[in-house]
Coordinates of C-alpha atoms and ligand atoms in Angstrom, one line a residue:
M1 CA 0.0 0.0 -0.1
D2 CA 1.2 3.4 -0.9
I3 CA 0.8 5.7 2.0
R4 CA 1.4 9.5 1.5
V5 CA 2.6 11.4 4.5
E6 CA 1.9 15.0 5.3
K7 CA 3.6 16.0 8.5
A8 CA 2.1 18.4 10.9
K9 CA 3.8 21.9 10.8
A10 CA 4.1 22.2 14.6
L11 CA 4.3 19.2 17.0
K12 CA 2.0 19.3 20.3
E13 CA 3.7 19.2 23.6
L14 CA 3.4 15.7 25.3
P15 CA 1.1 15.4 28.1
D16 CA 2.3 14.4 31.6
P17 CA 2.3 10.6 31.7
N18 CA 1.2 10.6 35.4
T19 CA -2.2 12.4 34.7
L20 CA -3.2 10.9 31.3
L21 CA -7.1 10.4 31.0
F22 CA -8.6 8.0 28.6
G23 CA -9.4 9.3 25.2
K24 CA -8.8 13.1 25.8
V25 CA -5.5 13.9 24.0
F26 CA -4.8 13.0 20.5
T27 CA -1.4 12.7 18.7
D28 CA -0.2 15.0 15.9
H29 CA -1.2 12.8 12.9
M30 CA -4.1 10.6 11.8
F31 CA -4.4 8.0 9.0
L32 CA -7.1 8.4 6.3
M33 CA -8.2 6.1 3.4
D34 CA -11.1 6.6 1.2
Y35 CA -13.5 4.1 -0.3
D36 CA -15.9 4.6 -3.2
A37 CA -17.7 2.0 -5.2
G38 CA -15.7 2.9 -8.5
Q39 CA -12.2 2.8 -7.0
G40 CA -12.3 0.7 -4.2
W41 CA -10.1 1.6 -1.2
H42 CA -7.6 4.4 -2.3
D43 CA -5.7 7.6 -1.2
A44 CA -4.2 6.2 1.8
R45 CA -2.6 9.0 3.7
I46 CA -1.3 10.3 7.0
V47 CA -2.2 13.9 7.7
P48 CA -2.2 16.3 10.8
Y49 CA -4.8 15.3 13.2
G50 CA -7.8 17.6 13.0
P51 CA -11.5 17.9 12.3
L52 CA -13.2 16.0 9.4
S53 CA -15.9 17.7 7.3
L54 CA -19.0 15.8 6.7
A55 CA -22.4 16.7 5.1
P56 CA -25.3 16.7 7.5
S57 CA -26.9 13.9 5.5
C58 CA -23.8 11.8 5.9
M59 CA -25.2 8.4 6.2
V60 CA -23.3 7.2 9.4
L61 CA -25.0 10.1 11.3
H62 CA -28.5 8.5 10.5
Y63 CA -28.1 4.7 10.2
A64 CA -25.0 4.1 12.3
Q65 CA -23.1 2.2 9.6
E66 CA -19.8 2.2 11.3
V67 CA -17.3 -0.2 13.0
F68 CA -14.2 0.2 15.0
E69 CA -11.3 -1.5 16.7
G70 CA -9.3 -0.9 20.0
M71 CA -5.7 -1.8 20.2
K72 CA -2.6 -0.5 22.0
A73 CA 1.3 0.1 21.3
Y74 CA 3.4 -0.6 24.3
R75 CA 6.9 0.7 25.3
D76 CA 9.3 -2.3 26.0
P77 CA 12.2 -2.1 28.5
E78 CA 14.7 -1.7 25.5
G79 CA 12.9 1.5 24.4
G80 CA 11.2 -0.2 21.5
V81 CA 7.5 -0.1 20.6
R82 CA 5.3 -3.3 20.3
L83 CA 1.8 -4.2 19.2
F84 CA -0.1 -7.0 20.5
R85 CA -1.7 -9.6 17.9
P86 CA -2.6 -6.8 15.5
S87 CA -3.7 -9.3 12.9
E88 CA -6.5 -10.3 15.2
N89 CA -7.8 -6.8 15.3
A90 CA -7.6 -6.6 11.4
R91 CA -9.5 -9.8 11.0
R92 CA -12.1 -8.8 13.6
M93 CA -12.6 -5.5 11.7
Q94 CA -13.2 -7.6 8.6
S95 CA -15.8 -9.6 10.3
S96 CA -17.5 -6.5 11.7
C97 CA -17.5 -4.9 8.2
Q98 CA -19.1 -7.8 6.5
R99 CA -21.9 -7.8 9.0
L100 CA -22.6 -4.1 8.4
C101 CA -22.2 -4.3 4.6
I102 CA -19.0 -2.1 4.8
P103 CA -16.3 -3.2 2.2
T104 CA -13.4 -4.9 4.1
I105 CA -9.9 -3.8 4.2
P106 CA -7.3 -6.3 3.5
E107 CA -5.4 -7.6 6.7
E108 CA -2.1 -6.7 5.7
D109 CA -3.2 -3.1 4.5
F110 CA -4.8 -2.6 8.1
V111 CA -1.7 -3.6 9.9
E112 CA 0.6 -1.7 7.6
A113 CA -1.7 1.5 8.4
V114 CA -1.5 1.0 12.0
E115 CA 2.2 0.2 12.1
T116 CA 3.0 3.4 9.8
L117 CA 1.1 5.6 11.9
V118 CA 2.4 4.4 15.2
R119 CA 6.1 4.6 14.0
L120 CA 5.4 8.2 12.8
E121 CA 3.9 8.9 16.4
E122 CA 6.6 6.9 18.3
R123 CA 7.4 9.8 20.8
W124 CA 3.7 9.5 21.8
V125 CA 4.1 6.0 23.2
P126 CA 4.6 6.6 26.9
S127 CA 7.1 4.7 29.0
L128 CA 5.8 5.0 32.6
A129 CA 4.7 1.6 33.9
G130 CA 1.3 0.6 32.9
T131 CA 0.9 3.3 30.2
S132 CA 0.4 2.8 26.5
L133 CA -0.7 4.4 23.2
Y134 CA -4.3 3.4 22.5
I135 CA -5.1 3.2 18.7
R136 CA -8.6 3.5 17.4
P137 CA -9.1 2.4 13.9
F138 CA -12.7 3.0 12.6
V139 CA -14.6 3.0 9.3
F140 CA -17.9 4.7 8.6
A141 CA -20.3 5.4 5.6
T142 CA -19.9 8.8 4.1
D143 CA -22.6 9.0 1.5
A144 CA -24.5 12.2 1.5
S145 CA -27.9 10.5 1.3
L146 CA -30.9 9.5 3.5
G147 CA -31.7 6.3 1.5
V148 CA -31.7 3.2 3.8
H149 CA -29.1 1.1 1.9
A150 CA -25.4 0.4 2.1
S151 CA -23.4 3.5 1.3
H152 CA -21.2 3.7 -1.6
S153 CA -18.4 5.6 0.0
Y154 CA -16.5 5.2 3.3
L155 CA -13.8 6.7 5.3
F156 CA -11.2 4.5 7.3
C157 CA -9.5 6.5 9.9
I158 CA -6.9 5.7 12.5
I159 CA -6.5 8.1 15.5
C160 CA -4.2 7.6 18.6
C161 CA -4.3 8.7 22.2
P162 CA -1.8 8.2 25.0
V163 CA -3.5 6.5 28.0
G164 CA -2.3 6.3 31.6
A165 CA -2.2 3.0 33.8
Y166 CA -5.5 1.4 34.2
Y167 CA -4.6 0.4 37.7
K168 CA -2.5 2.7 39.8
E169 CA -2.5 0.6 43.0
G170 CA -3.0 -2.9 42.1
L171 CA -6.0 -4.7 40.5
N172 CA -9.1 -3.6 42.4
P173 CA -12.1 -5.8 42.2
V174 CA -15.4 -4.3 41.0
K175 CA -19.0 -4.5 41.9
I176 CA -21.2 -5.8 39.1
Y177 CA -25.0 -6.5 39.0
V178 CA -26.9 -8.6 36.6
E179 CA -28.9 -6.5 34.2
D180 CA -32.3 -7.9 33.6
E181 CA -34.0 -5.0 31.9
D182 CA -31.9 -3.8 28.9
V183 CA -30.1 -6.1 26.6
R184 CA -26.9 -5.4 24.6
A185 CA -27.2 -7.6 21.8
V186 CA -29.3 -10.6 20.5
R187 CA -28.4 -13.5 18.3
G188 CA -28.6 -12.6 14.5
G189 CA -27.9 -8.9 15.5
T190 CA -24.6 -7.2 15.7
G191 CA -23.3 -8.4 19.2
F192 CA -20.3 -10.1 17.7
T193 CA -19.2 -6.9 15.9
K194 CA -17.5 -3.8 17.3
C195 CA -20.1 -1.3 16.1
G196 CA -20.9 1.8 17.6
G197 CA -24.5 1.2 17.7
N198 CA -24.0 -1.8 20.3
Y199 CA -22.4 0.9 22.6
A200 CA -25.3 3.3 22.1
A201 CA -27.8 0.6 23.4
S202 CA -25.6 -0.1 26.4
I203 CA -25.1 3.3 27.8
R204 CA -28.4 3.4 29.8
A205 CA -27.7 0.2 31.7
G206 CA -24.2 1.4 32.5
E207 CA -25.5 4.7 33.7
R208 CA -28.1 3.0 35.9
A209 CA -25.5 0.7 37.4
E210 CA -23.4 3.7 38.3
E211 CA -26.3 5.3 40.0
R212 CA -26.8 2.3 42.1
G213 CA -23.2 2.0 43.2
F214 CA -22.0 -0.7 40.9
S215 CA -19.2 -0.2 38.2
Q216 CA -20.9 -2.0 35.5
V217 CA -23.5 -4.7 34.5
L218 CA -23.3 -8.4 33.7
W219 CA -25.4 -8.7 30.4
L220 CA -27.9 -11.4 29.9
D221 CA -28.9 -13.1 26.5
G222 CA -31.7 -11.1 24.9
V223 CA -34.1 -14.0 24.3
E224 CA -34.2 -16.1 27.5
R225 CA -32.7 -13.5 29.7
K226 CA -31.0 -16.2 31.7
Y227 CA -27.5 -16.8 30.0
I228 CA -24.5 -14.6 30.9
E229 CA -22.9 -12.9 28.0
E230 CA -20.5 -10.2 28.8
V231 CA -19.6 -7.6 31.7
G232 CA -19.8 -4.0 30.7
S233 CA -17.8 -3.9 27.4
M234 CA -15.5 -6.8 28.4
N235 CA -15.7 -10.6 28.0
V236 CA -16.3 -12.5 31.2
L237 CA -14.7 -15.6 32.7
F238 CA -15.3 -17.6 35.9
K239 CA -13.3 -20.2 37.8
V240 CA -15.7 -22.7 39.4
D241 CA -14.5 -25.6 41.2
G242 CA -11.1 -25.5 39.6
K243 CA -12.5 -25.2 35.9
V244 CA -12.6 -22.1 33.8
I245 CA -15.8 -21.3 32.2
T246 CA -16.9 -18.4 29.8
P247 CA -19.9 -17.8 27.6
K248 CA -19.5 -19.3 24.1
L249 CA -19.4 -17.2 21.1
T250 CA -23.1 -17.4 20.1
G251 CA -23.3 -14.4 17.8
S252 CA -24.2 -11.8 20.6
V253 CA -20.9 -11.9 22.3
L254 CA -18.0 -10.0 21.0
P255 CA -14.9 -12.4 20.3
G256 CA -12.3 -10.6 22.5
I257 CA -8.6 -10.9 21.7
T258 CA -8.0 -10.8 25.4
R259 CA -10.5 -13.5 26.0
K260 CA -8.9 -15.6 23.4
S261 CA -5.4 -15.0 24.9
C262 CA -6.7 -15.9 28.3
L263 CA -8.2 -19.2 26.9
D264 CA -4.9 -20.0 25.2
L265 CA -2.9 -19.4 28.3
L266 CA -5.2 -21.4 30.6
R267 CA -5.2 -24.4 28.3
D268 CA -1.4 -24.2 28.1
W269 CA -1.3 -24.1 32.0
G270 CA -3.4 -27.3 32.0
Y271 CA -6.8 -25.9 33.1
V272 CA -10.0 -27.3 31.8
V273 CA -11.7 -24.5 29.9
E274 CA -15.4 -24.8 28.9
E275 CA -16.9 -22.2 26.4
R276 CA -20.6 -22.9 26.8
L277 CA -24.0 -21.5 27.9
I278 CA -23.9 -20.3 31.5
T279 CA -26.9 -19.2 33.4
A280 CA -26.8 -16.5 36.1
Q281 CA -28.5 -19.2 38.4
E282 CA -25.7 -21.6 37.9
L283 CA -23.2 -18.9 39.1
F284 CA -25.3 -18.0 42.2
D285 CA -25.7 -21.7 42.9
A286 CA -21.9 -22.1 42.7
A287 CA -21.4 -19.1 45.0
E288 CA -23.9 -20.6 47.5
A289 CA -21.9 -24.0 47.3
G290 CA -18.5 -22.1 47.8
T291 CA -17.4 -23.2 44.4
L292 CA -17.4 -19.8 42.6
E293 CA -13.6 -19.1 43.1
E294 CA -13.0 -16.2 40.8
A295 CA -14.6 -14.0 38.2
W296 CA -13.1 -11.4 36.0
G297 CA -13.6 -9.4 32.8
S298 CA -11.1 -9.3 30.0
G299 CA -10.5 -6.5 27.5
T300 CA -7.6 -4.5 25.9
A301 CA -8.2 -1.6 28.2
A302 CA -8.1 -3.3 31.7
V303 CA -6.6 -6.5 30.5
I304 CA -8.1 -8.2 33.5
S305 CA -10.8 -6.8 35.7
P306 CA -11.7 -8.9 38.8
I307 CA -15.1 -9.1 39.9
G308 CA -15.4 -8.8 43.7
T309 CA -19.1 -8.5 44.2
L310 CA -22.0 -9.9 41.9
A311 CA -25.6 -8.9 42.6
W312 CA -28.8 -10.4 41.2
E313 CA -32.4 -10.3 42.1
G314 CA -31.8 -8.7 45.4
K315 CA -28.9 -11.1 46.4
S316 CA -25.2 -10.2 46.5
V317 CA -22.4 -12.6 46.6
L318 CA -18.7 -11.7 47.6
I319 CA -16.2 -13.7 45.3
N320 CA -12.9 -14.6 46.8
G321 CA -13.5 -12.4 49.8
G322 CA -13.7 -9.4 47.4
Q323 CA -10.0 -9.9 46.7
I324 CA -8.2 -10.6 43.4
G325 CA -7.8 -14.4 42.9
S326 CA -4.6 -15.9 42.1
L327 CA -5.4 -17.1 38.6
S328 CA -6.7 -13.6 37.6
Q329 CA -3.5 -12.2 38.9
R330 CA -1.4 -14.7 36.9
L331 CA -3.3 -14.0 33.7
Y332 CA -2.9 -10.4 34.3
D333 CA 1.0 -10.7 35.0
T334 CA 1.5 -13.0 32.0
L335 CA -0.5 -10.9 29.5
T336 CA 0.9 -7.5 30.5
G337 CA 4.4 -9.1 30.7
I338 CA 4.0 -10.3 27.0
Q339 CA 2.5 -6.9 25.9
W340 CA 5.1 -4.6 27.5
G341 CA 7.9 -7.0 26.6
T342 CA 9.0 -7.7 30.1
E343 CA 8.3 -11.4 30.0
P344 CA 9.1 -14.1 27.3
D345 CA 6.5 -14.5 24.4
P346 CA 6.5 -18.1 23.4
Y347 CA 3.4 -17.5 21.4
G348 CA 4.8 -14.8 19.1
W349 CA 1.9 -12.4 20.2
S350 CA 4.1 -9.4 20.6
V351 CA 5.0 -7.6 17.3
K352 CA 8.0 -5.4 17.6
L353 CA 7.9 -2.3 15.4
Ligands
PLP401 C1 -13.7 -4.8 22.5 C2 -14.7 -5.5 23.4 C3 -14.5 -6.6 24.2 C4 -12.9 -7.0 24.4 O1 -12.3 -7.2 23.3 P1 -10.6 -7.2 23.2 O2 -10.2 -7.5 22.0 O3 -10.2 -8.2 24.2 O4 -10.3 -5.8 23.6 C5 -15.3 -7.1 24.8 N1 -16.6 -6.9 24.7 C6 -17.0 -5.8 23.9 C7 -18.5 -5.5 23.9 C8 -16.2 -5.1 23.2 O5 -16.5 -4.1 22.4

Protein backbone atom coordinates (compact mmCIF):
# COMPACT_ATOMS: atom_id res chain seq x y z
CA MET A 1 0.00 0.00 0.00
CA ASP A 2 1.25 3.45 -0.89
CA ILE A 3 0.84 5.83 2.08
CA ARG A 4 1.33 9.53 1.47
CA VAL A 5 2.57 11.41 4.53
CA GLU A 6 1.83 15.06 5.22
CA LYS A 7 3.52 16.02 8.45
CA ALA A 8 2.09 18.50 10.96
CA LYS A 9 3.80 21.91 10.85
CA ALA A 10 4.11 22.17 14.61
CA LEU A 11 4.17 19.22 16.97
CA LYS A 12 2.12 19.23 20.18
CA GLU A 13 3.66 19.21 23.63
CA LEU A 14 3.52 15.73 25.19
CA PRO A 15 1.13 15.44 28.16
CA ASP A 16 2.32 14.46 31.66
CA PRO A 17 2.21 10.61 31.69
CA ASN A 18 1.14 10.65 35.36
CA THR A 19 -2.16 12.38 34.70
CA LEU A 20 -3.31 10.93 31.36
CA LEU A 21 -7.04 10.40 31.03
CA PHE A 22 -8.49 7.92 28.55
CA GLY A 23 -9.28 9.31 25.12
CA LYS A 24 -8.85 13.02 25.74
CA VAL A 25 -5.56 13.95 24.08
CA PHE A 26 -4.76 12.85 20.53
CA THR A 27 -1.44 12.63 18.74
CA ASP A 28 -0.17 14.88 15.94
CA HIS A 29 -1.34 12.77 13.00
CA MET A 30 -4.10 10.47 11.80
CA PHE A 31 -4.39 7.90 9.04
CA LEU A 32 -7.13 8.27 6.42
CA MET A 33 -8.16 6.16 3.43
CA ASP A 34 -11.20 6.61 1.17
CA TYR A 35 -13.46 4.09 -0.44
CA ASP A 36 -15.85 4.58 -3.27
CA ALA A 37 -17.67 2.05 -5.35
CA GLY A 38 -15.70 2.87 -8.53
CA GLN A 39 -12.17 2.88 -7.11
CA GLY A 40 -12.33 0.65 -4.04
CA TRP A 41 -10.00 1.66 -1.18
CA HIS A 42 -7.64 4.42 -2.30
CA ASP A 43 -5.68 7.51 -1.27
CA ALA A 44 -4.10 6.09 1.90
CA ARG A 45 -2.54 9.03 3.73
CA ILE A 46 -1.28 10.27 7.04
CA VAL A 47 -2.20 13.89 7.73
CA PRO A 48 -2.19 16.25 10.72
CA TYR A 49 -4.85 15.27 13.29
CA GLY A 50 -7.87 17.51 12.92
CA PRO A 51 -11.60 17.86 12.28
CA LEU A 52 -13.30 16.06 9.40
CA SER A 53 -15.84 17.76 7.20
CA LEU A 54 -19.09 15.82 6.69
CA ALA A 55 -22.44 16.59 5.07
CA PRO A 56 -25.33 16.74 7.56
CA SER A 57 -26.90 13.97 5.48
CA CYS A 58 -23.79 11.79 5.93
CA MET A 59 -25.18 8.26 6.25
CA VAL A 60 -23.34 7.23 9.40
CA LEU A 61 -25.05 10.03 11.35
CA HIS A 62 -28.48 8.58 10.58
CA TYR A 63 -28.12 4.83 10.21
CA ALA A 64 -24.94 4.08 12.18
CA GLN A 65 -23.14 2.13 9.47
CA GLU A 66 -19.84 2.15 11.35
CA VAL A 67 -17.38 -0.26 12.97
CA PHE A 68 -14.25 0.25 15.03
CA GLU A 69 -11.33 -1.49 16.70
CA GLY A 70 -9.35 -0.91 19.88
CA MET A 71 -5.69 -1.86 20.34
CA LYS A 72 -2.54 -0.54 21.99
CA ALA A 73 1.14 0.13 21.37
CA TYR A 74 3.44 -0.62 24.31
CA ARG A 75 6.92 0.69 25.22
CA ASP A 76 9.27 -2.19 26.01
CA PRO A 77 12.27 -2.09 28.41
CA GLU A 78 14.72 -1.65 25.49
CA GLY A 79 12.87 1.51 24.44
CA GLY A 80 11.22 -0.21 21.48
CA VAL A 81 7.52 -0.18 20.61
CA ARG A 82 5.31 -3.27 20.33
CA LEU A 83 1.80 -4.17 19.23
CA PHE A 84 -0.21 -7.13 20.55
CA ARG A 85 -1.69 -9.56 17.98
CA PRO A 86 -2.56 -6.78 15.46
CA SER A 87 -3.68 -9.29 12.81
CA GLU A 88 -6.46 -10.34 15.17
CA ASN A 89 -7.79 -6.78 15.16
CA ALA A 90 -7.52 -6.65 11.37
CA ARG A 91 -9.52 -9.86 10.99
CA ARG A 92 -12.12 -8.87 13.55
CA MET A 93 -12.67 -5.59 11.76
CA GLN A 94 -13.22 -7.51 8.53
CA SER A 95 -15.84 -9.63 10.25
CA SER A 96 -17.53 -6.51 11.69
CA CYS A 97 -17.47 -4.87 8.24
CA GLN A 98 -19.07 -7.88 6.59
CA ARG A 99 -21.98 -7.82 9.04
CA LEU A 100 -22.58 -4.11 8.42
CA CYS A 101 -22.17 -4.30 4.59
CA ILE A 102 -18.99 -2.22 4.73
CA PRO A 103 -16.23 -3.13 2.23
CA THR A 104 -13.42 -4.92 4.06
CA ILE A 105 -9.83 -3.71 4.32
CA PRO A 106 -7.16 -6.30 3.50
CA GLU A 107 -5.49 -7.58 6.68
CA GLU A 108 -2.00 -6.55 5.57
CA ASP A 109 -3.19 -3.02 4.67
CA PHE A 110 -4.84 -2.60 8.08
CA VAL A 111 -1.68 -3.74 9.88
CA GLU A 112 0.56 -1.61 7.67
CA ALA A 113 -1.59 1.46 8.29
CA VAL A 114 -1.44 0.95 12.07
CA GLU A 115 2.30 0.27 12.04
CA THR A 116 3.12 3.24 9.82
CA LEU A 117 1.08 5.64 11.95
CA VAL A 118 2.49 4.33 15.25
CA ARG A 119 6.06 4.57 13.91
CA LEU A 120 5.47 8.20 12.99
CA GLU A 121 3.89 8.88 16.41
CA GLU A 122 6.59 6.94 18.29
CA ARG A 123 7.36 9.77 20.72
CA TRP A 124 3.73 9.55 21.94
CA VAL A 125 4.14 6.00 23.26
CA PRO A 126 4.67 6.68 26.97
CA SER A 127 7.17 4.68 29.02
CA LEU A 128 5.80 5.06 32.56
CA ALA A 129 4.72 1.66 33.98
CA GLY A 130 1.28 0.60 32.78
CA THR A 131 0.90 3.39 30.23
CA SER A 132 0.44 2.84 26.49
CA LEU A 133 -0.71 4.42 23.26
CA TYR A 134 -4.33 3.52 22.52
CA ILE A 135 -5.08 3.05 18.82
CA ARG A 136 -8.59 3.51 17.46
CA PRO A 137 -9.15 2.39 13.84
CA PHE A 138 -12.70 2.98 12.54
CA VAL A 139 -14.64 2.94 9.28
CA PHE A 140 -17.89 4.74 8.56
CA ALA A 141 -20.38 5.41 5.75
CA THR A 142 -19.96 8.81 4.11
CA ASP A 143 -22.64 8.96 1.38
CA ALA A 144 -24.56 12.22 1.58
CA SER A 145 -27.91 10.46 1.32
CA LEU A 146 -30.84 9.48 3.51
CA GLY A 147 -31.79 6.37 1.57
CA VAL A 148 -31.62 3.22 3.70
CA HIS A 149 -29.12 1.05 1.87
CA ALA A 150 -25.41 0.39 2.09
CA SER A 151 -23.33 3.50 1.47
CA HIS A 152 -21.23 3.68 -1.69
CA SER A 153 -18.44 5.61 0.00
CA TYR A 154 -16.56 5.18 3.28
CA LEU A 155 -13.72 6.66 5.29
CA PHE A 156 -11.22 4.50 7.18
CA CYS A 157 -9.53 6.51 9.90
CA ILE A 158 -7.00 5.71 12.64
CA ILE A 159 -6.41 8.01 15.59
CA CYS A 160 -4.20 7.48 18.64
CA CYS A 161 -4.16 8.73 22.21
CA PRO A 162 -1.71 8.12 25.05
CA VAL A 163 -3.41 6.43 28.01
CA GLY A 164 -2.42 6.23 31.67
CA ALA A 165 -2.09 3.10 33.78
CA TYR A 166 -5.50 1.46 34.23
CA TYR A 167 -4.57 0.31 37.72
CA LYS A 168 -2.51 2.70 39.81
CA GLU A 169 -2.46 0.63 43.04
CA GLY A 170 -2.91 -3.04 42.12
CA LEU A 171 -5.97 -4.65 40.57
CA ASN A 172 -9.05 -3.58 42.49
CA PRO A 173 -12.10 -5.87 42.20
CA VAL A 174 -15.32 -4.21 41.04
CA LYS A 175 -19.00 -4.52 41.98
CA ILE A 176 -21.25 -5.80 39.20
CA TYR A 177 -24.97 -6.52 38.97
CA VAL A 178 -26.90 -8.67 36.56
CA GLU A 179 -28.89 -6.44 34.20
CA ASP A 180 -32.38 -7.86 33.72
CA GLU A 181 -34.06 -5.06 31.80
CA ASP A 182 -31.91 -3.78 28.93
CA VAL A 183 -30.06 -6.15 26.61
CA ARG A 184 -26.87 -5.36 24.72
CA ALA A 185 -27.29 -7.65 21.75
CA VAL A 186 -29.28 -10.57 20.38
CA ARG A 187 -28.32 -13.54 18.26
CA GLY A 188 -28.66 -12.60 14.62
CA GLY A 189 -27.90 -8.97 15.47
CA THR A 190 -24.55 -7.22 15.71
CA GLY A 191 -23.31 -8.35 19.13
CA PHE A 192 -20.24 -10.08 17.69
CA THR A 193 -19.14 -6.91 15.89
CA LYS A 194 -17.46 -3.83 17.29
CA CYS A 195 -20.01 -1.34 16.03
CA GLY A 196 -20.91 1.96 17.64
CA GLY A 197 -24.61 1.03 17.72
CA ASN A 198 -23.98 -1.71 20.27
CA TYR A 199 -22.43 0.86 22.56
CA ALA A 200 -25.26 3.36 22.10
CA ALA A 201 -27.70 0.69 23.27
CA SER A 202 -25.59 -0.21 26.32
CA ILE A 203 -25.08 3.26 27.81
CA ARG A 204 -28.37 3.41 29.75
CA ALA A 205 -27.68 0.24 31.72
CA GLY A 206 -24.16 1.45 32.53
CA GLU A 207 -25.52 4.76 33.82
CA ARG A 208 -28.10 3.03 36.00
CA ALA A 209 -25.45 0.71 37.38
CA GLU A 210 -23.32 3.68 38.40
CA GLU A 211 -26.31 5.40 40.03
CA ARG A 212 -26.83 2.24 42.09
CA GLY A 213 -23.21 2.11 43.22
CA PHE A 214 -21.98 -0.57 40.80
CA SER A 215 -19.16 -0.28 38.27
CA GLN A 216 -20.87 -2.10 35.42
CA VAL A 217 -23.51 -4.65 34.48
CA LEU A 218 -23.37 -8.33 33.66
CA TRP A 219 -25.38 -8.71 30.46
CA LEU A 220 -27.86 -11.52 29.94
CA ASP A 221 -28.85 -12.98 26.57
CA GLY A 222 -31.63 -11.07 24.84
CA VAL A 223 -34.01 -13.99 24.28
CA GLU A 224 -34.30 -16.07 27.43
CA ARG A 225 -32.72 -13.49 29.72
CA LYS A 226 -30.92 -16.13 31.69
CA TYR A 227 -27.54 -16.80 30.06
CA ILE A 228 -24.54 -14.64 30.93
CA GLU A 229 -22.94 -12.86 27.94
CA GLU A 230 -20.46 -10.12 28.88
CA VAL A 231 -19.57 -7.67 31.63
CA GLY A 232 -19.87 -4.02 30.59
CA SER A 233 -17.79 -3.87 27.42
CA MET A 234 -15.57 -6.79 28.40
CA ASN A 235 -15.78 -10.54 28.05
CA VAL A 236 -16.31 -12.46 31.26
CA LEU A 237 -14.68 -15.60 32.66
CA PHE A 238 -15.29 -17.56 35.86
CA LYS A 239 -13.31 -20.12 37.82
CA VAL A 240 -15.72 -22.63 39.27
CA ASP A 241 -14.49 -25.65 41.19
CA GLY A 242 -11.05 -25.51 39.55
CA LYS A 243 -12.39 -25.21 35.96
CA VAL A 244 -12.62 -22.04 33.90
CA ILE A 245 -15.93 -21.34 32.17
CA THR A 246 -16.83 -18.51 29.80
CA PRO A 247 -19.84 -17.79 27.58
CA LYS A 248 -19.45 -19.32 24.15
CA LEU A 249 -19.43 -17.11 21.08
CA THR A 250 -23.07 -17.46 20.06
CA GLY A 251 -23.19 -14.35 17.86
CA SER A 252 -24.25 -11.92 20.57
CA VAL A 253 -20.89 -12.05 22.37
CA LEU A 254 -17.90 -10.03 21.15
CA PRO A 255 -14.94 -12.29 20.31
CA GLY A 256 -12.35 -10.52 22.46
CA ILE A 257 -8.65 -10.89 21.71
CA THR A 258 -7.89 -10.74 25.43
CA ARG A 259 -10.51 -13.48 26.00
CA LYS A 260 -8.91 -15.64 23.31
CA SER A 261 -5.44 -15.03 24.78
CA CYS A 262 -6.68 -15.95 28.29
CA LEU A 263 -8.16 -19.20 26.97
CA ASP A 264 -4.92 -20.03 25.10
CA LEU A 265 -2.85 -19.42 28.26
CA LEU A 266 -5.23 -21.36 30.52
CA ARG A 267 -5.26 -24.40 28.24
CA ASP A 268 -1.48 -24.21 28.05
CA TRP A 269 -1.33 -24.15 31.87
CA GLY A 270 -3.41 -27.32 32.02
CA TYR A 271 -6.77 -25.87 33.07
CA VAL A 272 -10.01 -27.39 31.87
CA VAL A 273 -11.69 -24.58 29.91
CA GLU A 274 -15.33 -24.68 28.87
CA GLU A 275 -16.91 -22.28 26.36
CA ARG A 276 -20.63 -22.85 26.80
CA LEU A 277 -23.94 -21.36 27.90
CA ILE A 278 -23.82 -20.29 31.56
CA THR A 279 -26.94 -19.23 33.44
CA ALA A 280 -26.90 -16.57 36.13
CA GLN A 281 -28.57 -19.22 38.32
CA GLU A 282 -25.60 -21.58 37.86
CA LEU A 283 -23.21 -18.87 39.08
CA PHE A 284 -25.28 -18.01 42.14
CA ASP A 285 -25.69 -21.71 42.96
CA ALA A 286 -21.91 -22.11 42.70
CA ALA A 287 -21.41 -19.07 44.95
CA GLU A 288 -23.78 -20.60 47.51
CA ALA A 289 -21.95 -23.94 47.34
CA GLY A 290 -18.63 -22.14 47.76
CA THR A 291 -17.25 -23.18 44.34
CA LEU A 292 -17.36 -19.80 42.57
CA GLU A 293 -13.67 -19.17 43.10
CA GLU A 294 -12.92 -16.25 40.78
CA ALA A 295 -14.64 -14.01 38.25
CA TRP A 296 -13.06 -11.44 35.94
CA GLY A 297 -13.65 -9.35 32.87
CA SER A 298 -11.15 -9.28 29.99
CA GLY A 299 -10.46 -6.55 27.43
CA THR A 300 -7.71 -4.45 25.90
CA ALA A 301 -8.23 -1.47 28.23
CA ALA A 302 -8.02 -3.17 31.66
CA VAL A 303 -6.54 -6.51 30.47
CA ILE A 304 -8.09 -8.27 33.49
CA SER A 305 -10.74 -6.70 35.71
CA PRO A 306 -11.52 -8.86 38.76
CA ILE A 307 -15.13 -9.00 39.94
CA GLY A 308 -15.39 -8.78 43.74
CA THR A 309 -19.16 -8.53 44.18
CA LEU A 310 -21.96 -9.90 42.02
CA ALA A 311 -25.60 -8.91 42.63
CA TRP A 312 -28.79 -10.35 41.10
CA GLU A 313 -32.45 -10.27 42.10
CA GLY A 314 -31.71 -8.66 45.46
CA LYS A 315 -28.98 -11.17 46.36
CA SER A 316 -25.32 -10.23 46.51
CA VAL A 317 -22.32 -12.54 46.66
CA LEU A 318 -18.73 -11.75 47.51
CA ILE A 319 -16.21 -13.58 45.30
CA ASN A 320 -12.88 -14.64 46.81
CA GLY A 321 -13.57 -12.39 49.80
CA GLY A 322 -13.71 -9.40 47.44
CA GLN A 323 -10.02 -9.86 46.64
CA ILE A 324 -8.32 -10.58 43.33
CA GLY A 325 -7.83 -14.33 42.86
CA SER A 326 -4.47 -15.93 42.10
CA LEU A 327 -5.47 -17.10 38.61
CA SER A 328 -6.75 -13.63 37.61
CA GLN A 329 -3.49 -12.17 38.88
CA ARG A 330 -1.42 -14.76 36.97
CA LEU A 331 -3.28 -14.01 33.74
CA TYR A 332 -2.82 -10.30 34.26
CA ASP A 333 0.90 -10.64 34.98
CA THR A 334 1.50 -12.95 32.02
CA LEU A 335 -0.48 -10.93 29.48
CA THR A 336 0.93 -7.57 30.54
CA GLY A 337 4.43 -9.12 30.64
CA ILE A 338 4.06 -10.19 27.00
CA GLN A 339 2.46 -6.90 25.94
CA TRP A 340 5.12 -4.67 27.51
CA GLY A 341 7.93 -7.08 26.58
CA THR A 342 9.04 -7.76 30.16
CA GLU A 343 8.27 -11.51 29.99
CA PRO A 344 9.10 -14.15 27.37
CA ASP A 345 6.56 -14.46 24.54
CA PRO A 346 6.49 -18.12 23.48
CA TYR A 347 3.37 -17.51 21.36
CA GLY A 348 4.70 -14.79 19.07
CA TRP A 349 1.87 -12.43 20.09
CA SER A 350 4.03 -9.38 20.60
CA VAL A 351 4.96 -7.59 17.36
CA LYS A 352 8.01 -5.31 17.51
CA LEU A 353 7.89 -2.24 15.29
C1 LIG B 1 -13.76 -4.70 22.50
C2 LIG B 1 -14.76 -5.45 23.31
C3 LIG B 1 -14.39 -6.53 24.14
C4 LIG B 1 -12.94 -6.92 24.40
O1 LIG B 1 -12.24 -7.24 23.27
P1 LIG B 1 -10.63 -7.20 23.31
O2 LIG B 1 -10.25 -7.60 21.93
O3 LIG B 1 -10.20 -8.17 24.33
O4 LIG B 1 -10.25 -5.81 23.66
C5 LIG B 1 -15.39 -7.22 24.79
N1 LIG B 1 -16.68 -6.89 24.67
C6 LIG B 1 -17.08 -5.85 23.89
C7 LIG B 1 -18.52 -5.53 23.80
C8 LIG B 1 -16.14 -5.10 23.19
O5 LIG B 1 -16.53 -4.08 22.43
